[in-house]
Coordinates of C-alpha atoms in Angstrom, one line a residue:
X1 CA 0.0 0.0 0.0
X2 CA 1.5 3.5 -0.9
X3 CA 2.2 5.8 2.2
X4 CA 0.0 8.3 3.3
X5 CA -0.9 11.9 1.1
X6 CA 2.9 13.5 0.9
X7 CA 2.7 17.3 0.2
X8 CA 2.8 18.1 -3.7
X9 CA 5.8 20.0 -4.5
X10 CA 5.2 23.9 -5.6
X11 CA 7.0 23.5 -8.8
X12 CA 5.8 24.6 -12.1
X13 CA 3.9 21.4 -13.3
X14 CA 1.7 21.4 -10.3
X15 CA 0.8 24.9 -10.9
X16 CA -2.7 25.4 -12.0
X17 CA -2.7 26.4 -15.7
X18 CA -5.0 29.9 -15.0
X19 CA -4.7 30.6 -11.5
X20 CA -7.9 32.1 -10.5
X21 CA -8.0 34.6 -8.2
X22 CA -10.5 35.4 -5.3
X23 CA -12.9 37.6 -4.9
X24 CA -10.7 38.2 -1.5
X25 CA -7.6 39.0 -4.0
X26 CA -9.5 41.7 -5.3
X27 CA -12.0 40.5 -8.3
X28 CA -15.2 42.2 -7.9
X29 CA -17.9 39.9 -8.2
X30 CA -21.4 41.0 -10.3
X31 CA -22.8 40.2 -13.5
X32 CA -19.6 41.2 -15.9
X33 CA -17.7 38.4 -14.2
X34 CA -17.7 35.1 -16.4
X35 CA -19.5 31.9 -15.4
X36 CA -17.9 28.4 -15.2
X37 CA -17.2 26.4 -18.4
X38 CA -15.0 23.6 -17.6
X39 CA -16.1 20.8 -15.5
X40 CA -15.7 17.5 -13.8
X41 CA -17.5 14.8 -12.3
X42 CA -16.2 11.9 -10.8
X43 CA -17.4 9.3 -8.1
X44 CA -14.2 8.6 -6.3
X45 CA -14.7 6.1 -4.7
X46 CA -14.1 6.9 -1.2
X47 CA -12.0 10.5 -1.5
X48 CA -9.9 9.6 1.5
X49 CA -8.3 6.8 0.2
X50 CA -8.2 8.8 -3.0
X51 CA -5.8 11.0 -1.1
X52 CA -3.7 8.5 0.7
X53 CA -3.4 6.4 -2.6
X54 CA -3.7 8.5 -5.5
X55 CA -3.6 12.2 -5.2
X56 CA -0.4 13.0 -7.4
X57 CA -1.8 11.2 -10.3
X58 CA -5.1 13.0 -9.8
X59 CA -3.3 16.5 -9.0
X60 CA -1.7 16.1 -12.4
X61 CA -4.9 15.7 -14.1
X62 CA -6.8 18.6 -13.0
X63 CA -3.9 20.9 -13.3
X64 CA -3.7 19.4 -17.2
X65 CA -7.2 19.8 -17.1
X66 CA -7.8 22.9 -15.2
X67 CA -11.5 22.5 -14.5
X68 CA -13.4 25.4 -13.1
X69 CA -15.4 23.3 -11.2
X70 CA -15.2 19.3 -9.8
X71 CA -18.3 17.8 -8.8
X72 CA -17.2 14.6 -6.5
X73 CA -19.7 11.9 -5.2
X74 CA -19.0 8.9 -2.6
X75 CA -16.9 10.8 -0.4
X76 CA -17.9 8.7 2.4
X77 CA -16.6 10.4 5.1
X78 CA -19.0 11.1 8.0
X79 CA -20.7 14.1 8.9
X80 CA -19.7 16.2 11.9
X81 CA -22.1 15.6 15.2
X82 CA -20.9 12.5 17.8
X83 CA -23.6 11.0 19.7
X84 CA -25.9 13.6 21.6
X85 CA -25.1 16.5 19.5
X86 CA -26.6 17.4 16.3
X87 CA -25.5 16.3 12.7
X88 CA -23.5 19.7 10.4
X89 CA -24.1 17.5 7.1
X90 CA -21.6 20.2 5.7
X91 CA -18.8 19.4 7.9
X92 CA -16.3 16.4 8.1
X93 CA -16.7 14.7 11.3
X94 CA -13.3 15.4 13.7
X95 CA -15.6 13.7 16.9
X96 CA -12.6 10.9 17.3
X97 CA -9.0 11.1 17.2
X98 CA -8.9 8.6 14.3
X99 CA -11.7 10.8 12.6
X100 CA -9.6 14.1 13.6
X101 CA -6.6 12.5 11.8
X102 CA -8.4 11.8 8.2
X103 CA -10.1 15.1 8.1
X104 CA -6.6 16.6 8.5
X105 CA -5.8 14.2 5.8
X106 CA -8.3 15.6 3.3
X107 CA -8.3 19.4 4.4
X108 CA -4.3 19.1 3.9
X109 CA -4.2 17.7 0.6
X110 CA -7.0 20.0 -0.6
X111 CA -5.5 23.2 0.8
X112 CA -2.3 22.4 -1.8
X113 CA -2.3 23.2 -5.6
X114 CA -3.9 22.8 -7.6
X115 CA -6.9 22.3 -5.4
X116 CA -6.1 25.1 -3.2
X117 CA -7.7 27.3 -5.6
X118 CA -10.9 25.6 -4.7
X119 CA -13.8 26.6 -2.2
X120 CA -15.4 23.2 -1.4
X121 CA -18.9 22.3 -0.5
X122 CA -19.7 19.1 1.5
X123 CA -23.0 17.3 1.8
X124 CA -22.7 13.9 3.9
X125 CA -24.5 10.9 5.1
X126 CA -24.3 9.8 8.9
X127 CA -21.6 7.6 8.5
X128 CA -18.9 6.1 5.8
X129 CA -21.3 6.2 3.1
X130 CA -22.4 8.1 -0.3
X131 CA -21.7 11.8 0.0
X132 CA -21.3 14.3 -2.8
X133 CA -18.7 17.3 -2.5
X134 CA -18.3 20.6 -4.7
X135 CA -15.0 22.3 -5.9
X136 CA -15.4 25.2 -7.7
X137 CA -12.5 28.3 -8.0
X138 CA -12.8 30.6 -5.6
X139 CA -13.2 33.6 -8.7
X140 CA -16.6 31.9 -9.6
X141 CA -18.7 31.7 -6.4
X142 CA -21.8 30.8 -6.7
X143 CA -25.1 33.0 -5.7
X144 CA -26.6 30.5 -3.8
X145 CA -25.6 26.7 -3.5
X146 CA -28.4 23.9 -1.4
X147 CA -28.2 20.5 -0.7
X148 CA -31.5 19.2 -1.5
X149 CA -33.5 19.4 -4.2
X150 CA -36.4 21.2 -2.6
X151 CA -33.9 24.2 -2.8
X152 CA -34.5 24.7 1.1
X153 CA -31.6 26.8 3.3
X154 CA -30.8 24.2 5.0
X155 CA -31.9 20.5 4.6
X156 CA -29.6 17.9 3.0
X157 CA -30.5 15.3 1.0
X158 CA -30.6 11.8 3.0
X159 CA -27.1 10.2 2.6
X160 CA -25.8 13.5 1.0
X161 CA -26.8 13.0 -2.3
X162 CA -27.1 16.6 -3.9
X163 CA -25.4 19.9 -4.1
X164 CA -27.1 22.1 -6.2
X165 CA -25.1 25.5 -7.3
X166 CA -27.0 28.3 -9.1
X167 CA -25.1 30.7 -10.8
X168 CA -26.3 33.8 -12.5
X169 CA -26.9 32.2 -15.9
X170 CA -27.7 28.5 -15.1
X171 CA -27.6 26.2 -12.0
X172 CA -25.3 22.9 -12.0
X173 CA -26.7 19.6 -10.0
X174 CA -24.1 17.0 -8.8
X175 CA -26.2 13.7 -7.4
X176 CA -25.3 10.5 -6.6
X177 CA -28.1 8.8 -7.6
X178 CA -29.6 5.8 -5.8
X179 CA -28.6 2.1 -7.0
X180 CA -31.4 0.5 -7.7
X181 CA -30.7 -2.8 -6.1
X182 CA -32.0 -5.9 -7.2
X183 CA -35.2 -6.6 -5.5
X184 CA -38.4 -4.7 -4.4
X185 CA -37.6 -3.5 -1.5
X186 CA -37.6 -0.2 0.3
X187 CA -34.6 0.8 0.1
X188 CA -33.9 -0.5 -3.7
X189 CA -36.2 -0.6 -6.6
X190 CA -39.1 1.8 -3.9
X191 CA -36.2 4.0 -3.4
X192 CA -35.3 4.3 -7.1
X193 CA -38.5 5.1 -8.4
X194 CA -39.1 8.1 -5.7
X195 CA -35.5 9.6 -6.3
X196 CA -36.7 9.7 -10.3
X197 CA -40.1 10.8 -9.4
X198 CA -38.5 13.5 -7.4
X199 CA -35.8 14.7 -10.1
X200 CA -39.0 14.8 -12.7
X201 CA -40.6 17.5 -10.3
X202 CA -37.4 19.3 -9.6
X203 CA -37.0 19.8 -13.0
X204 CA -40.2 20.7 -13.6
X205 CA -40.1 23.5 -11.1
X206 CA -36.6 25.1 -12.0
X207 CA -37.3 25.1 -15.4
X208 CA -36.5 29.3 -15.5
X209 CA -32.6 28.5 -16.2
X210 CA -30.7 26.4 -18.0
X211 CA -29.1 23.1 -15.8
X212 CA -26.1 21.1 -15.7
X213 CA -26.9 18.2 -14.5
X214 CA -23.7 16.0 -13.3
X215 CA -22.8 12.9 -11.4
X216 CA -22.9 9.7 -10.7
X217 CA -26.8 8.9 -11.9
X218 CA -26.5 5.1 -11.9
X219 CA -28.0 4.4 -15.3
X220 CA -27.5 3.1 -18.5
X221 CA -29.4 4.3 -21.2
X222 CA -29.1 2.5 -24.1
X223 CA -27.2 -0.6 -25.1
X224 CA -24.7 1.5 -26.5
X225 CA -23.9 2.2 -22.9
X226 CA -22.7 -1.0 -21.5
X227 CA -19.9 -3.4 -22.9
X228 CA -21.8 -6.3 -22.6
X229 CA -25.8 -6.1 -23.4
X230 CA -27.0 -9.2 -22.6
X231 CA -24.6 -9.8 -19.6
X232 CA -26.5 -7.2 -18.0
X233 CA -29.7 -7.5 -19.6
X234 CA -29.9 -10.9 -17.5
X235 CA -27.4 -10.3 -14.3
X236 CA -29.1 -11.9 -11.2
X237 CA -28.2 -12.0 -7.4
X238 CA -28.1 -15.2 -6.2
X239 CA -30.4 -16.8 -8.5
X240 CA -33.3 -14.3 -8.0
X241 CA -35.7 -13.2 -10.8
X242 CA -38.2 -10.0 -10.2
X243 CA -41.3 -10.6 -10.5
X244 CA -41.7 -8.1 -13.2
X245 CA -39.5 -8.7 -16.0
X246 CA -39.4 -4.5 -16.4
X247 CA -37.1 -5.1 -12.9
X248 CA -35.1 -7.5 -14.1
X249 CA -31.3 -7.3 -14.9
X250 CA -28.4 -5.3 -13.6
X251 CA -28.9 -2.1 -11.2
X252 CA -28.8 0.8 -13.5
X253 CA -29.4 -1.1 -16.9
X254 CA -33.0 -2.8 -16.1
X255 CA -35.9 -1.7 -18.6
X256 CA -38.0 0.4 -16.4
X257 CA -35.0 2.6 -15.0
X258 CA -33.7 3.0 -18.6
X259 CA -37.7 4.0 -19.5
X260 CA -37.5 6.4 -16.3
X261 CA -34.7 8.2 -18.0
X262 CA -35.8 8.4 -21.0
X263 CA -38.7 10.3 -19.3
X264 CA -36.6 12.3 -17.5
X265 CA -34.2 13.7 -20.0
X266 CA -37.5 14.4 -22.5
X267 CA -39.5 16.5 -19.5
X268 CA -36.5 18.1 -18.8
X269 CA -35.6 18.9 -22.2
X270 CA -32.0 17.9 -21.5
X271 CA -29.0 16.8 -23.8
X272 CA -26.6 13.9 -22.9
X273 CA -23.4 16.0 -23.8
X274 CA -20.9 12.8 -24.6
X275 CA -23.7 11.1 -26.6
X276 CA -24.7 14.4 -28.5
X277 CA -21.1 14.5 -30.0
X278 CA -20.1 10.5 -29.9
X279 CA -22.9 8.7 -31.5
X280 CA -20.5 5.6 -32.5
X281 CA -19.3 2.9 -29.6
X282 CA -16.2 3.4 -28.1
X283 CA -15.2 0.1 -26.6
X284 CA -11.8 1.2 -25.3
X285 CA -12.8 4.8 -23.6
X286 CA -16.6 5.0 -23.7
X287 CA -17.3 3.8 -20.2
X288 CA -17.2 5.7 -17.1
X289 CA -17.3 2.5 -14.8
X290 CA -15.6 -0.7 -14.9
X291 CA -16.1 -4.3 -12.8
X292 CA -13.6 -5.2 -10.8
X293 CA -10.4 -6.8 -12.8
X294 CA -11.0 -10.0 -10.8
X295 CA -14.0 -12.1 -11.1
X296 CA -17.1 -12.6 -13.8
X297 CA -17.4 -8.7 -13.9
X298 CA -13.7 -8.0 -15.7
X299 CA -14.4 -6.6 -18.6
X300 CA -17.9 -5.6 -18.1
X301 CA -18.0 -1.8 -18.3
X302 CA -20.9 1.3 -18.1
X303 CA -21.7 4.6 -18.7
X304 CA -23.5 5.9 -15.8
X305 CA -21.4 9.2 -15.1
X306 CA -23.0 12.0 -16.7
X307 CA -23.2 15.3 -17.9
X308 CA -26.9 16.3 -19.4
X309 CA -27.7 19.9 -20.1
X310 CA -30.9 22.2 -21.3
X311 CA -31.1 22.2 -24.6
X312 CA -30.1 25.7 -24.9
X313 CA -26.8 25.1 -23.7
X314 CA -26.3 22.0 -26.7
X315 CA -24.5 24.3 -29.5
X316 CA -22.0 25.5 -26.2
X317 CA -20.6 21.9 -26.2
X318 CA -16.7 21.5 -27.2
X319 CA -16.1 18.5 -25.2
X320 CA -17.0 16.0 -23.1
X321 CA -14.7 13.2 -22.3
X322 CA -14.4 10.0 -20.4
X323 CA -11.0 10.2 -19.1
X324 CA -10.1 6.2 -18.4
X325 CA -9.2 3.3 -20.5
X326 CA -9.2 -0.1 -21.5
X327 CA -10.6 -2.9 -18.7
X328 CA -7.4 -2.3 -16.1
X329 CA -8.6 0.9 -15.3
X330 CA -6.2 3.4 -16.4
X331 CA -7.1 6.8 -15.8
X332 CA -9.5 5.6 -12.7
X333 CA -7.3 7.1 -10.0
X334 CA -8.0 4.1 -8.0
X335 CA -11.1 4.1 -7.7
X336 CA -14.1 1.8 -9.9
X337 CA -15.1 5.3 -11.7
X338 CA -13.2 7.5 -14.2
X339 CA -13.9 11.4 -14.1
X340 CA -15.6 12.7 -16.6
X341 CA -15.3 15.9 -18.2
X342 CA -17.7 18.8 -19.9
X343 CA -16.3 21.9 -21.4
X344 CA -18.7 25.2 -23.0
X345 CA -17.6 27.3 -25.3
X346 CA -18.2 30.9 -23.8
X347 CA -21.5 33.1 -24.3
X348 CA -21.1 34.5 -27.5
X349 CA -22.4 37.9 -26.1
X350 CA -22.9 39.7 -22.8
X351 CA -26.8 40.0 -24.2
X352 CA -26.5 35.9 -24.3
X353 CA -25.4 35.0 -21.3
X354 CA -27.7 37.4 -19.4
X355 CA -30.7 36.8 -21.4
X356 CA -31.9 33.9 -18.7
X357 CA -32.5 37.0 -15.9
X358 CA -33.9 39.5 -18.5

């Protein structure tokens, strides 16, 4: 096992490409300052052993990459509060000297470049489970960011599954969606069909500006998606078969969640950014996760990190990228998801990119 995070050295290739400077540094924030346009998502897997295992690899990619913003989901850490006191869903725990010791971890690695350009947002579950976190450079702060998708002050999602970031031209979502599990049960297909239920009416409701929607959403689309069609069109758990054949086959790649989506994305009136500009299959880099290298699942590979967007934003897409390889996981970072990457070309006017609010 590799030794814990060591300090990145302050040398030139470490160096984010455009530093960004704070409003503290003296950019005056308003409406002529520009919005984000480079992003990424990524579910890492647990981010603290991220840090211990992986971090100079990843520090080199987002200072190649330079992303405005980083949308990260499975942090499972847990959220500040020990027993008797109440939960701070936006605070890493410190309640024990072991937990005191990894939040040091974290904070330490993410106060040195390039991420110490970053102000980051934390939504988090109870204990070492799910949780999303938001990085965006300090020059682009947001107007208002939540953590539920009621857009209430200050209620977090259960298991800290959404931060939601409105800017002044459009608002960006990072979720990590709920599995859907293999059987019907409360707290697998039930909770599934609620959390797409509930994403139909939040778009429905915020429908006034443009969205990015980003993250970890647990579905395949289409067969296109997924190495292996009918691998996963007839995966089982131990033998057992749903009762409806609409539930049957792997989490994230059964009929009715694929239907759901499809839903979704139409009602929303939202694009699927890679698919919009890679229509062909792309067995070698067109999956965001990958089964483990060991076992039946080598080899088997989905798309289920994404990047959808209002249709008005479509003819701003330049790129969107899956940024891991091949079925040994190169470009993963360690973890069983590769980040994915959006980036906008920029308003083509000040009249555009303000034409949302007027």
């Amino acid at each position: 096992m590799k030794r814990f995070f060591k300090p990145i050295e302050k040398d030139g290739s470490s160096a984010p490409k455009k530093p960004c400077l704070s409003p503290e540094d003296g950019v005056e924030e308003g409406k002529n300052q520009k919005e984000p346009t480079k992003f990424v998502t990524w579910n890492a897997n647990s981010f603290l052993l991220r840090v211990k295992n992986d971090w100079s690899e990843l520090s080199k990619f987002v200072s190649d990459f330079d992303p405005d913003v980083i949308a990260i989901q499975e942090v499972r850490m847990p959220a500040a509060g020990g027993k008797g006191k109440p939960k701070n869903y936006g605070e890493l725990s410190d309640d024990t000297k072991a937990l005191r010791e990894e939040k040091q971890i974290l904070m330490r690695a993410l106060s040195t470049p390039p991420f110490g350009n970053y102000r980051v947002w934390w939504s988090l579950a109870e204990s070492k489970y799910a949780g999303t976190a938001l990085l965006v450079k300090k020059c682009f702060k947001p107007h208002k960011v939540y953590f539920n998708l009621d857009k209430l002050a200050s209620k977090h999602e259960p298991d800290g599954r959404v931060i939601l970031a409105e800017f002044e031209t459009f608002r960006l979502l990072n979720t990590y969606s709920p599995n859907n599990g293999w059987k019907e049960e409360e707290n697998a297909f039930q909770r599934r069909r609620k959390w797409d239920k509930r994403i139909v009416e939040f778009l429905s409701q915020t429908s006034d500006k443009p969205l990015i929607w980003c993250g970890d959403l647990n579905v395949s689309h289409e067969e296109i998606d997924v190495s292996h069609p009918d691998f996963f069109a007839t995966a089982k758990l131990n033998g057992y078969v749903p009762p409806n054949k609409e539930d049957c086959g792997q989490p994230g790649f059964t009929p009715s969640e694929r239907a759901r989506f499809g839903t979704i994305m139409k009602e929303g009136r939202l694009v699927d950014a890679y698919r919009y500009l890679h229509k062909e299959p792309d067995m070698e880099s067109g999956f965001s996760w990958s089964g483990n290298p060991i076992g039946k699942y080598r080899g088997k590979r989905m798309r289920i990190d994404y990047f959808l967007v209002s249709e008005q934003l479509k003819d701003r897409i330049v790129s969107c990228k899956m940024h891991g390889r091949g079925i040994e996981l190169e470009g993963f970072y360690g973890s069983d998801h590769c980040p994915v990457s959006l980036e906008l070309s920029k308003p083509s006017s000040y009249t555009e990119e303000n034409q949302v609010s007027n």
